[in-house]
CSV table of C-alpha atoms in Angstrom, one decimal:
chain,number,residue,atom,x,y,z
A,18,UNK,CA,-81.0,193.5,283.0
A,19,UNK,CA,-78.5,191.9,285.4
A,20,UNK,CA,-80.2,193.1,288.6
A,21,UNK,CA,-81.1,189.7,289.8
A,22,UNK,CA,-77.4,188.7,290.1
A,23,UNK,CA,-76.8,191.5,292.6
A,24,UNK,CA,-79.7,191.4,295.1
A,25,UNK,CA,-78.9,188.1,296.6
A,26,UNK,CA,-75.3,188.4,297.8
A,27,UNK,CA,-75.9,189.5,301.3
A,28,UNK,CA,-79.1,187.5,301.9
A,29,UNK,CA,-78.1,184.2,300.6
A,30,UNK,CA,-74.7,184.2,302.5
A,31,UNK,CA,-76.8,183.5,305.5
A,32,UNK,CA,-80.1,182.0,304.2
A,33,UNK,CA,-79.2,179.4,301.6
A,34,UNK,CA,-76.1,177.7,303.0
A,35,UNK,CA,-78.3,174.9,304.1
A,36,UNK,CA,-78.6,173.6,300.7
A,37,UNK,CA,-75.2,172.7,299.2
A,38,UNK,CA,-75.7,169.1,298.4
A,39,UNK,CA,-72.7,167.9,300.4
A,40,UNK,CA,-73.9,170.1,303.2
A,41,UNK,CA,-77.5,169.2,302.2
A,42,UNK,CA,-76.6,165.5,303.1
A,43,UNK,CA,-74.1,166.0,305.9
A,44,UNK,CA,-74.6,169.4,308.0
A,45,UNK,CA,-77.5,170.4,310.2
A,46,UNK,CA,-78.5,174.0,309.1
A,47,UNK,CA,-77.3,176.6,311.5
A,48,UNK,CA,-79.5,179.5,310.0
A,49,UNK,CA,-82.5,179.2,312.2
A,50,UNK,CA,-82.9,182.8,312.4
A,51,UNK,CA,-83.3,183.1,308.6
A,52,UNK,CA,-85.8,180.3,308.4
A,53,UNK,CA,-87.8,181.5,311.2
A,54,UNK,CA,-87.8,185.2,310.5
A,55,UNK,CA,-86.7,186.0,307.0
A,56,UNK,CA,-89.7,184.9,304.8
A,57,UNK,CA,-92.0,187.8,306.3
A,58,UNK,CA,-93.2,189.5,303.2
A,59,UNK,CA,-93.4,189.4,299.4
A,60,UNK,CA,-90.2,191.5,299.0
A,61,UNK,CA,-88.2,189.0,301.0
A,62,UNK,CA,-89.7,186.2,299.0
A,63,UNK,CA,-88.5,187.8,295.8
A,64,UNK,CA,-85.1,188.2,297.1
A,65,UNK,CA,-85.1,184.4,298.0
A,66,UNK,CA,-86.3,183.7,294.4
A,67,UNK,CA,-83.4,185.6,293.0
A,68,UNK,CA,-81.2,183.3,295.1
A,69,UNK,CA,-82.6,180.3,293.4
A,70,UNK,CA,-81.7,181.9,290.0
A,71,UNK,CA,-78.2,182.7,291.5
A,72,UNK,CA,-77.8,178.9,291.9
A,73,UNK,CA,-77.5,178.6,288.0
A,74,UNK,CA,-74.1,180.6,288.0
A,75,UNK,CA,-71.7,177.6,287.8
A,76,UNK,CA,-73.9,175.5,285.5
A,77,UNK,CA,-72.2,176.7,282.3
A,78,UNK,CA,-68.9,175.1,283.2
A,79,UNK,CA,-70.6,171.8,283.8
A,80,UNK,CA,-72.1,171.9,280.3
A,81,UNK,CA,-68.6,172.3,279.0
A,82,UNK,CA,-67.1,169.5,280.9
A,83,UNK,CA,-70.0,167.0,281.3
A,84,UNK,CA,-71.5,167.3,277.9
A,85,UNK,CA,-69.1,168.9,275.4
A,86,UNK,CA,-66.0,167.1,276.6
A,87,UNK,CA,-67.9,163.8,276.9
A,88,UNK,CA,-69.2,164.0,273.3
A,89,UNK,CA,-67.7,163.4,269.9
A,90,UNK,CA,-67.2,167.2,269.5
A,91,UNK,CA,-64.2,167.1,271.5
A,92,UNK,CA,-60.8,165.3,271.7
A,93,UNK,CA,-58.4,166.0,274.6
A,94,UNK,CA,-55.9,163.2,274.0
A,95,UNK,CA,-55.4,160.3,276.5
A,96,UNK,CA,-54.6,161.1,280.2
A,97,UNK,CA,-51.9,159.4,282.1
A,98,UNK,CA,-52.8,156.0,283.7
A,99,UNK,CA,-53.4,157.6,287.1
A,100,UNK,CA,-54.5,161.0,285.9
A,101,UNK,CA,-58.0,162.1,287.1
A,102,UNK,CA,-59.0,165.2,285.4
A,103,UNK,CA,-61.1,166.5,282.5
A,104,UNK,CA,-59.3,164.4,280.0
A,105,UNK,CA,-60.5,161.3,281.8
A,106,UNK,CA,-64.1,162.3,281.0
A,107,UNK,CA,-63.2,162.3,277.3
A,108,UNK,CA,-61.4,159.0,277.6
A,109,UNK,CA,-64.4,157.3,279.4
A,110,UNK,CA,-62.2,156.2,282.3
A,111,UNK,CA,-64.2,154.3,284.8
A,112,UNK,CA,-62.5,156.0,287.8
A,113,UNK,CA,-63.9,159.4,287.1
A,114,UNK,CA,-66.2,159.1,290.3
A,115,UNK,CA,-63.3,160.6,292.2
A,116,UNK,CA,-63.1,163.8,290.1
A,117,UNK,CA,-64.1,167.0,291.8
A,118,UNK,CA,-66.2,168.3,289.0
A,119,UNK,CA,-68.7,165.5,289.3
A,120,UNK,CA,-69.1,166.2,293.0
A,121,UNK,CA,-69.3,169.8,292.4
A,122,UNK,CA,-72.1,169.3,289.8
A,123,UNK,CA,-74.1,167.1,292.1
A,124,UNK,CA,-73.8,169.7,294.9
A,125,UNK,CA,-74.6,172.7,292.8
A,126,UNK,CA,-77.7,171.1,291.2
A,127,UNK,CA,-78.9,170.2,294.6
A,128,UNK,CA,-78.2,173.6,295.9
A,129,UNK,CA,-80.7,174.9,293.3
A,130,UNK,CA,-83.3,172.2,294.4
A,131,UNK,CA,-82.9,173.0,298.0
A,132,UNK,CA,-83.3,176.7,297.6
A,133,UNK,CA,-86.4,176.1,295.5
A,134,UNK,CA,-87.9,173.7,298.2
A,135,UNK,CA,-87.3,176.3,301.0
A,136,UNK,CA,-88.9,179.0,299.1
A,137,UNK,CA,-91.9,176.8,298.2
A,138,UNK,CA,-92.5,176.1,301.8
A,139,UNK,CA,-92.1,179.5,303.1
A,140,UNK,CA,-94.0,181.4,300.5
A,141,UNK,CA,-97.4,179.7,301.3
A,142,UNK,CA,-98.0,181.7,304.4
A,143,UNK,CA,-97.3,185.0,302.6
A,144,UNK,CA,-100.1,187.3,301.3
A,145,UNK,CA,-99.6,189.0,298.0
A,146,UNK,CA,-102.1,191.5,296.8
A,147,UNK,CA,-101.1,191.9,293.1
A,148,UNK,CA,-102.8,190.1,290.2
A,149,UNK,CA,-101.3,190.3,286.7
A,150,UNK,CA,-103.1,189.2,283.6
A,151,UNK,CA,-105.4,186.8,285.5
A,152,UNK,CA,-102.8,185.2,287.7
A,153,UNK,CA,-101.2,186.2,290.9
A,154,UNK,CA,-97.6,187.3,291.6
A,155,UNK,CA,-97.3,184.8,294.3
A,156,UNK,CA,-98.3,182.1,291.9
A,157,UNK,CA,-95.8,183.2,289.3
A,158,UNK,CA,-93.0,183.1,292.0
A,159,UNK,CA,-94.0,179.6,292.8
A,160,UNK,CA,-94.1,178.8,289.1
A,161,UNK,CA,-90.5,180.2,288.7
A,162,UNK,CA,-89.2,178.2,291.6
A,163,UNK,CA,-90.7,175.1,290.3
A,164,UNK,CA,-89.4,175.7,286.8
A,165,UNK,CA,-85.8,176.0,288.2
A,166,UNK,CA,-86.3,172.9,290.4
A,167,UNK,CA,-87.4,170.9,287.3
A,168,UNK,CA,-84.5,172.2,285.3
A,169,UNK,CA,-82.1,171.0,288.0
A,170,UNK,CA,-83.7,167.6,288.2
A,171,UNK,CA,-83.7,167.2,284.5
A,172,UNK,CA,-80.0,167.7,284.4
A,173,UNK,CA,-79.3,165.5,287.3
A,174,UNK,CA,-81.1,162.6,285.8
A,175,UNK,CA,-79.5,163.1,282.3
A,176,UNK,CA,-76.0,163.1,283.9
A,177,UNK,CA,-76.4,160.6,286.8
A,178,UNK,CA,-79.5,158.5,286.2
A,179,UNK,CA,-81.0,157.4,289.5
A,180,UNK,CA,-80.8,160.3,292.1
A,181,UNK,CA,-82.5,161.2,295.3
A,182,UNK,CA,-85.8,162.8,294.9
A,183,UNK,CA,-86.3,165.7,297.4
A,184,UNK,CA,-89.2,168.1,297.3
A,185,UNK,CA,-89.1,169.6,300.7
A,186,UNK,CA,-86.4,170.8,303.1
A,187,UNK,CA,-84.8,168.1,304.9
A,188,UNK,CA,-82.8,167.5,308.2
A,189,UNK,CA,-79.6,165.7,308.1
A,190,UNK,CA,-81.2,162.6,309.4
A,191,UNK,CA,-83.9,162.7,306.7
A,192,UNK,CA,-81.3,163.3,304.0
A,193,UNK,CA,-79.3,160.3,305.2
A,194,UNK,CA,-82.4,158.1,304.8
A,195,UNK,CA,-83.4,159.4,301.2
A,196,UNK,CA,-82.7,156.7,298.6
A,197,UNK,CA,-82.2,157.0,294.8
A,198,UNK,CA,-85.4,157.3,292.6
A,199,UNK,CA,-85.7,156.0,289.2
A,200,UNK,CA,-85.3,158.6,286.5
A,201,UNK,CA,-88.8,157.9,285.1
A,202,UNK,CA,-90.4,158.5,288.4
A,203,UNK,CA,-88.6,161.8,288.7
A,204,UNK,CA,-89.9,162.8,285.3
A,205,UNK,CA,-93.5,161.8,286.1
A,206,UNK,CA,-93.6,163.0,289.7
A,207,UNK,CA,-91.5,166.1,289.8
A,208,UNK,CA,-90.2,167.5,286.4
A,209,UNK,CA,-93.5,167.2,284.4
A,210,UNK,CA,-95.8,168.5,287.2
A,211,UNK,CA,-93.5,171.3,288.0
A,212,UNK,CA,-93.3,172.5,284.3
A,213,UNK,CA,-96.9,172.1,283.8
A,214,UNK,CA,-97.7,174.4,286.9
A,215,UNK,CA,-95.0,176.8,285.6
A,216,UNK,CA,-96.8,176.9,282.2
A,217,UNK,CA,-100.2,177.5,283.8
A,218,UNK,CA,-99.0,180.2,286.2
A,219,UNK,CA,-96.4,182.2,284.2
A,220,UNK,CA,-96.8,184.9,281.6
A,221,UNK,CA,-94.7,186.1,278.7
A,222,UNK,CA,-93.2,188.6,281.2
A,223,UNK,CA,-92.0,188.2,284.7
A,224,UNK,CA,-93.1,190.7,287.4
A,225,UNK,CA,-91.8,191.8,290.7
A,226,UNK,CA,-93.4,191.5,294.0
A,227,UNK,CA,-95.1,194.8,293.8
A,228,UNK,CA,-96.7,194.0,290.4
A,229,UNK,CA,-94.3,196.0,288.3
A,230,UNK,CA,-92.7,194.5,285.2
A,231,UNK,CA,-89.3,192.8,286.3
A,232,UNK,CA,-85.9,193.0,284.8
A,233,UNK,CA,-85.3,190.6,281.9
A,234,UNK,CA,-83.6,187.3,282.6
A,235,UNK,CA,-86.2,185.3,284.5
A,236,UNK,CA,-88.1,182.3,283.2
A,237,UNK,CA,-91.3,182.9,281.3
A,238,UNK,CA,-94.1,180.9,279.9
A,239,UNK,CA,-92.3,180.3,276.6
A,240,UNK,CA,-89.2,179.0,278.6
A,241,UNK,CA,-91.4,176.5,280.5
A,242,UNK,CA,-93.2,175.3,277.2
A,243,UNK,CA,-89.8,174.8,275.6
A,244,UNK,CA,-88.2,173.0,278.6
A,245,UNK,CA,-91.1,170.7,279.0
A,246,UNK,CA,-91.0,170.2,275.2
A,247,UNK,CA,-87.4,169.2,275.6
A,248,UNK,CA,-88.3,166.9,278.5
A,249,UNK,CA,-90.8,165.1,276.3
A,250,UNK,CA,-88.6,164.9,273.4
A,251,UNK,CA,-85.8,163.4,275.6
A,252,UNK,CA,-88.2,160.9,277.1
A,253,UNK,CA,-89.2,159.8,273.6
A,254,UNK,CA,-85.6,158.7,273.0
A,255,UNK,CA,-83.2,156.4,274.7
A,256,UNK,CA,-83.2,155.2,277.4
A,257,UNK,CA,-87.0,155.4,278.0
A,258,UNK,CA,-88.2,155.2,274.3
A,259,UNK,CA,-91.6,156.6,275.5
A,260,UNK,CA,-93.4,157.2,272.2
A,261,UNK,CA,-96.4,158.6,274.0
A,262,UNK,CA,-94.3,161.8,274.7
A,263,UNK,CA,-93.8,162.6,271.0
A,264,UNK,CA,-97.1,164.3,270.5
A,265,UNK,CA,-97.1,166.5,273.5
A,266,UNK,CA,-93.5,167.4,272.7
A,267,UNK,CA,-94.5,168.4,269.2
A,268,UNK,CA,-97.4,170.5,270.4
A,269,UNK,CA,-95.4,172.4,272.9
A,270,UNK,CA,-92.4,173.1,270.6
A,271,UNK,CA,-94.8,174.2,267.8
A,272,UNK,CA,-96.5,176.7,270.2
A,273,UNK,CA,-93.1,178.2,271.1
A,274,UNK,CA,-92.1,178.5,267.4
A,275,UNK,CA,-95.5,180.0,266.4
A,276,UNK,CA,-95.5,182.5,269.2
A,277,UNK,CA,-91.9,183.5,268.6
A,278,UNK,CA,-92.7,184.1,264.9
A,279,UNK,CA,-95.9,186.0,265.7
A,280,UNK,CA,-94.0,188.3,268.1
A,281,UNK,CA,-90.8,188.5,266.0
A,282,UNK,CA,-88.7,187.2,269.0
A,283,UNK,CA,-85.7,185.2,269.5
A,284,UNK,CA,-84.6,185.1,265.9
A,285,UNK,CA,-81.7,186.7,264.1
A,286,UNK,CA,-82.8,187.1,260.4
A,287,UNK,CA,-79.5,186.9,258.7
A,288,UNK,CA,-75.9,186.0,259.5
A,289,UNK,CA,-75.0,189.7,260.1
A,290,UNK,CA,-77.6,189.9,262.8
A,291,UNK,CA,-76.6,186.5,264.1
A,292,UNK,CA,-73.2,187.8,265.1
A,293,UNK,CA,-74.9,190.1,267.5
A,294,UNK,CA,-76.4,187.2,269.5
A,295,UNK,CA,-73.0,186.9,271.3
A,296,UNK,CA,-72.6,190.4,272.3
A,297,UNK,CA,-73.5,191.2,276.0
A,298,UNK,CA,-75.6,194.3,275.0
A,299,UNK,CA,-78.0,191.8,273.4
A,300,UNK,CA,-78.3,189.5,276.5
A,301,UNK,CA,-82.0,188.2,276.7
A,302,UNK,CA,-83.0,189.4,273.3
A,303,UNK,CA,-82.2,186.3,271.2
A,304,UNK,CA,-82.5,183.4,273.7
A,305,UNK,CA,-85.6,182.1,275.4
A,306,UNK,CA,-83.7,181.4,278.7
A,307,UNK,CA,-80.1,182.3,279.8
A,308,UNK,CA,-77.9,182.1,282.8
A,309,UNK,CA,-77.4,185.7,283.9
A,310,UNK,CA,-73.9,186.9,284.3
A,311,UNK,CA,-72.5,190.2,285.2
A,312,UNK,CA,-69.2,192.2,285.0
A,313,UNK,CA,-68.8,191.8,288.8
A,314,UNK,CA,-66.5,189.5,290.8
A,315,UNK,CA,-68.4,186.3,291.7
A,316,UNK,CA,-71.1,186.9,289.1
A,317,UNK,CA,-69.2,186.6,285.8
A,318,UNK,CA,-69.4,183.9,283.2
A,319,UNK,CA,-66.6,181.2,283.9
A,320,UNK,CA,-67.1,179.8,280.5
A,321,UNK,CA,-65.7,182.7,278.6
A,322,UNK,CA,-62.2,182.3,280.1
A,323,UNK,CA,-62.6,178.6,279.3
A,324,UNK,CA,-62.9,179.4,275.6
A,325,UNK,CA,-61.9,181.8,273.0
A,326,UNK,CA,-64.0,185.0,273.3
A,327,UNK,CA,-67.1,184.8,271.3
A,328,UNK,CA,-66.1,181.4,269.8
A,329,UNK,CA,-67.9,178.2,270.7
A,330,UNK,CA,-65.7,176.3,273.1
A,331,UNK,CA,-65.8,173.1,271.1
A,332,UNK,CA,-64.4,174.9,268.1
A,333,UNK,CA,-61.3,176.1,269.9
A,334,UNK,CA,-58.4,174.8,271.8
A,335,UNK,CA,-58.7,175.4,275.5
A,336,UNK,CA,-56.5,174.8,278.4
A,337,UNK,CA,-58.0,174.2,281.8
A,338,UNK,CA,-55.8,173.1,284.6
A,339,UNK,CA,-53.2,171.8,282.3
A,340,UNK,CA,-55.8,169.9,280.2
A,341,UNK,CA,-56.2,170.4,276.5
A,342,UNK,CA,-59.5,170.6,274.9
A,343,UNK,CA,-59.5,170.4,271.1
A,344,UNK,CA,-62.4,170.2,268.6
A,345,UNK,CA,-62.5,166.8,267.2
A,346,UNK,CA,-61.6,165.8,263.6
A,347,UNK,CA,-65.2,164.5,263.3
A,348,UNK,CA,-66.5,167.9,264.2
A,349,UNK,CA,-64.2,169.8,261.9
A,350,UNK,CA,-64.9,167.4,259.1
A,351,UNK,CA,-68.7,168.2,259.5
A,352,UNK,CA,-68.0,171.8,258.9
A,353,UNK,CA,-65.8,170.9,255.9
A,354,UNK,CA,-68.7,169.1,254.2
A,355,UNK,CA,-69.9,172.6,253.4
A,356,UNK,CA,-66.7,173.8,252.3
A,357,UNK,CA,-68.1,174.8,248.9
A,358,UNK,CA,-70.6,177.0,250.4
A,359,UNK,CA,-70.4,180.2,252.5
A,360,UNK,CA,-69.3,179.8,256.1
A,361,UNK,CA,-69.1,182.5,258.7
A,362,UNK,CA,-66.0,181.0,260.3
A,363,UNK,CA,-63.6,179.8,257.5
A,364,UNK,CA,-61.3,177.9,259.7
A,365,UNK,CA,-61.3,176.3,263.2
A,366,UNK,CA,-58.3,177.2,265.2
A,367,UNK,CA,-56.7,174.0,266.6
A,368,UNK,CA,-53.8,173.5,269.0
A,369,UNK,CA,-53.0,176.9,270.1
A,370,UNK,CA,-51.6,177.5,273.6
A,371,UNK,CA,-54.2,180.1,274.0
A,372,UNK,CA,-53.7,181.4,277.5
A,373,UNK,CA,-50.0,181.7,277.1
A,374,UNK,CA,-49.8,183.2,273.7
A,375,UNK,CA,-53.3,184.8,272.7
A,376,UNK,CA,-54.9,186.0,275.8
A,377,UNK,CA,-54.7,189.7,276.5
A,378,UNK,CA,-57.0,192.0,278.4
A,379,UNK,CA,-59.4,192.5,275.6
A,380,UNK,CA,-63.1,192.1,275.1
A,381,UNK,CA,-65.3,192.2,271.9
A,382,UNK,CA,-66.6,195.6,271.2
A,383,UNK,CA,-67.7,195.2,267.6
A,384,UNK,CA,-69.2,192.0,266.3
A,385,UNK,CA,-66.2,191.4,264.2
A,386,UNK,CA,-62.8,192.0,266.0
A,387,UNK,CA,-61.6,193.0,269.4
A,388,UNK,CA,-60.5,196.0,271.3
A,389,UNK,CA,-58.7,196.7,274.6
A,390,UNK,CA,-60.9,196.8,277.7
A,391,UNK,CA,-60.6,199.9,279.8
A,392,UNK,CA,-60.1,198.3,283.2
A,393,UNK,CA,-63.7,197.2,283.2
A,394,UNK,CA,-63.2,193.5,283.8
A,395,UNK,CA,-62.9,192.9,287.6
A,396,UNK,CA,-61.1,189.5,286.9
A,397,UNK,CA,-61.1,187.1,283.9
A,398,UNK,CA,-63.8,185.0,285.4
A,399,UNK,CA,-66.3,188.1,285.4
A,400,UNK,CA,-67.3,188.3,281.8
A,401,UNK,CA,-70.9,189.6,281.4
A,402,UNK,CA,-71.9,187.5,278.5
A,403,UNK,CA,-74.9,185.3,279.3
A,404,UNK,CA,-74.9,181.6,278.7
A,405,UNK,CA,-77.9,180.2,276.6
A,406,UNK,CA,-79.8,177.4,278.1
A,407,UNK,CA,-82.8,177.4,275.6
A,408,UNK,CA,-82.5,178.8,272.1
A,409,UNK,CA,-85.1,179.0,269.5
A,410,UNK,CA,-82.9,177.2,267.0
A,411,UNK,CA,-82.7,174.2,269.4
A,412,UNK,CA,-86.6,174.3,269.6
A,413,UNK,CA,-86.9,174.3,265.8
A,414,UNK,CA,-84.7,171.5,265.4
A,415,UNK,CA,-86.2,169.3,268.1
A,416,UNK,CA,-89.6,170.0,266.3
A,417,UNK,CA,-88.1,169.0,262.9
A,418,UNK,CA,-86.8,165.7,264.6
A,419,UNK,CA,-90.2,164.9,265.7
A,420,UNK,CA,-92.1,165.9,262.5
A,421,UNK,CA,-89.6,164.2,260.1
A,422,UNK,CA,-89.6,165.5,256.5
A,423,UNK,CA,-92.9,167.3,256.5
A,424,UNK,CA,-93.2,170.7,255.0
A,425,UNK,CA,-92.9,172.5,258.4
A,426,UNK,CA,-90.0,170.2,259.5
A,427,UNK,CA,-88.1,170.9,256.4
A,428,UNK,CA,-88.8,174.7,256.7
A,429,UNK,CA,-87.2,174.7,260.3
A,430,UNK,CA,-84.0,173.1,259.0
A,431,UNK,CA,-83.9,175.2,255.9
A,432,UNK,CA,-84.5,178.5,257.7
A,433,UNK,CA,-81.4,177.8,259.9
A,434,UNK,CA,-79.2,176.6,257.0
A,435,UNK,CA,-80.1,179.5,254.6
A,436,UNK,CA,-79.4,182.1,257.4
A,437,UNK,CA,-76.0,180.6,257.4
A,438,UNK,CA,-75.5,180.9,253.7
A,439,UNK,CA,-76.1,177.2,253.0
A,440,UNK,CA,-78.3,175.6,250.4
A,441,UNK,CA,-81.7,174.3,251.2
A,442,UNK,CA,-82.0,170.5,251.7
A,443,UNK,CA,-82.0,168.5,248.5
A,444,UNK,CA,-84.6,165.9,247.5
A,445,UNK,CA,-82.4,163.1,248.6
A,446,UNK,CA,-82.0,164.6,252.0
A,447,UNK,CA,-85.8,164.6,252.6
A,448,UNK,CA,-86.3,160.9,252.9
A,449,UNK,CA,-87.1,159.9,256.5
A,450,UNK,CA,-83.6,158.4,257.4
A,451,UNK,CA,-81.7,161.0,255.6
A,452,UNK,CA,-83.8,163.8,257.0
A,453,UNK,CA,-83.1,162.5,260.7
A,454,UNK,CA,-79.4,162.4,260.0
A,455,UNK,CA,-79.6,165.9,258.6
A,456,UNK,CA,-81.4,167.2,261.7
A,457,UNK,CA,-78.8,165.7,264.1
A,458,UNK,CA,-75.9,167.1,262.0
A,459,UNK,CA,-77.6,170.5,261.9
A,460,UNK,CA,-78.1,170.5,265.6
A,461,UNK,CA,-74.4,169.6,265.9
A,462,UNK,CA,-73.3,172.6,263.7
A,463,UNK,CA,-75.6,175.1,265.1
A,464,UNK,CA,-75.4,174.2,268.8
A,465,UNK,CA,-71.7,173.2,269.1
A,466,UNK,CA,-70.2,174.3,272.4
A,467,UNK,CA,-73.5,174.8,274.1
A,468,UNK,CA,-73.7,171.6,276.2
A,469,UNK,CA,-76.1,169.8,273.9
A,470,UNK,CA,-74.3,167.3,271.8
A,471,UNK,CA,-73.6,164.6,274.5
A,472,UNK,CA,-77.4,164.5,275.2
A,473,UNK,CA,-78.4,164.4,271.6
A,474,UNK,CA,-76.2,161.3,270.8
A,475,UNK,CA,-77.3,159.6,274.1
A,476,UNK,CA,-81.0,160.2,273.0
A,477,UNK,CA,-80.3,158.6,269.7
A,478,UNK,CA,-79.5,155.3,271.4
A,479,UNK,CA,-76.2,155.1,269.4
A,480,UNK,CA,-73.8,157.2,271.5
A,481,UNK,CA,-71.1,154.4,271.6
A,482,UNK,CA,-71.1,154.4,267.7
A,483,UNK,CA,-70.7,158.0,267.4
A,484,UNK,CA,-67.9,158.3,269.9
A,485,UNK,CA,-66.1,155.4,268.5
A,486,UNK,CA,-66.4,156.7,264.9
A,487,UNK,CA,-65.0,160.0,266.0
A,488,UNK,CA,-62.2,158.6,268.2
A,489,UNK,CA,-60.9,156.3,265.4
A,490,UNK,CA,-60.1,159.4,263.5
A,491,UNK,CA,-57.8,160.6,266.2
A,492,UNK,CA,-55.3,157.8,265.7
A,493,UNK,CA,-53.9,155.3,268.1
A,494,UNK,CA,-54.9,157.3,271.3
A,495,UNK,CA,-58.3,157.6,270.0
A,496,UNK,CA,-58.7,153.9,269.2
A,497,UNK,CA,-57.4,153.2,272.8
A,498,UNK,CA,-60.0,155.5,274.3
A,499,UNK,CA,-62.8,154.0,272.2
A,500,UNK,CA,-62.0,150.7,273.8
A,501,UNK,CA,-63.1,152.1,277.1
A,502,UNK,CA,-66.6,152.8,276.2
A,503,UNK,CA,-69.4,150.8,277.7
A,504,UNK,CA,-73.1,150.9,276.9
A,505,UNK,CA,-74.0,152.0,280.5
A,506,UNK,CA,-71.8,155.0,280.3
A,507,UNK,CA,-74.6,157.1,279.0
A,508,UNK,CA,-74.7,158.4,282.6
A,509,UNK,CA,-71.9,159.3,284.9
A,510,UNK,CA,-70.9,157.6,288.1
A,511,UNK,CA,-72.4,158.6,291.3
A,512,UNK,CA,-69.6,160.7,293.0
A,513,UNK,CA,-67.6,158.9,295.5
A,514,UNK,CA,-68.3,161.3,298.3
A,515,UNK,CA,-72.0,160.8,298.0
A,516,UNK,CA,-71.6,157.1,298.2
A,517,UNK,CA,-69.8,157.4,301.5
A,518,UNK,CA,-72.5,159.7,303.1
A,519,UNK,CA,-74.5,156.5,304.2
A,520,UNK,CA,-72.9,153.3,303.1
A,521,UNK,CA,-75.4,151.3,301.2
A,522,UNK,CA,-77.8,154.1,300.7
A,523,UNK,CA,-76.9,154.6,297.0
A,524,UNK,CA,-76.0,152.2,294.4
A,525,UNK,CA,-73.3,153.0,291.9
A,526,UNK,CA,-74.4,153.0,288.2
A,527,UNK,CA,-73.5,149.6,286.7
A,528,UNK,CA,-70.8,150.6,284.2
A,529,UNK,CA,-68.7,152.0,287.1
A,530,UNK,CA,-68.9,149.1,289.7
């Protein structure tokens, strides 16, 4: 199951160093032997493909910091005036372009893109003999690389807006001359074509270079359909408001839902089974696409130590480098709205100094409770629990948002609510406006801590109102932070180091000038 995380360690230490974004912009690759001689057969192409997947490993930590901490689900308190850390994200400080997390995110996403670009160039000259289900293994490898490139660009433009569009390997001189492209152009010229190719050349199962069924954890056709559906759904909202994308989004999302139902896949039928979703033994069973982690140093999930084990990070108090991350009163109030109904978690723990008082060398063996680990964890950043990037519940609720209070849209919401022990929607909740609000609230409850909320409120076009309403509940500090918010802050600033690569090549996003 986790084999793809192990294969690449020796290979990529020499072959993919050309593509870290800072290096991608500043350093001439010194791995000429790898580029000239490595891609000689299908097996090596598969190893390189695993290297592209390996680029996903740090992404979960960016979802915590750049989406959850930025949203109305989290309140950190105000940082000191000169403090540049995670709290500054939450307080909407203009000077966050200096924070290393932004630079690291930029670099790591372009690492994925550069690895994919090299593979796509080098694989063309290779001959693959195997054909599976009417398509070739070579085409499926290309499809997976393009899927991962599209995924990286999708996050980049949601986080940063205008970014450089690179679809081939570059020299330093070429990179130094590559300007930013408009987000809409990247959608139309890279993301959508990449995902359309992936849909047409992937199957429901991934295969190895020799035609044998591969280990789980790689992207498949349902993942590509779901991601393109999410892309279209996003484009239909703020800032593009492209209504022409609603129909194709609905069609793709409905296809994913119908196929999942027909195959009895990706769904936990009741709350008892739902608890098993978050156990590592069930990795790749309940999620359409996940980041693959392993109990091995360098390949573990960094998010687990950043949150209470098996508890969504936004529902707990976390300490990272001295920075407190609490669930917001707004989020806690949303769960309390259902206080008269059954809830799996009766309380949200707030304000614990978790690492000092609560953390022991334990891991979750049973779905309820904890037991001591038996010296199995290499280090506390090496937890084997995968991180979900695409869940069926997310797909269902995007679909419901698009359909409005139709029979099938209501069915999607009720299916998730009743599994959690809640009542079905009432008649008053099925008007168009009320239903839209219910879907957004249900997404917030169901997907809390999964790096989605910030993108949801940005897409709504009302992110400033959501943030201000939540922060006011936090008292004077929250009111002060709310005063920092500007309409243009739906994207982050371009990291300072990138602006210095070639003075004048990039333009800083308007809200941070």
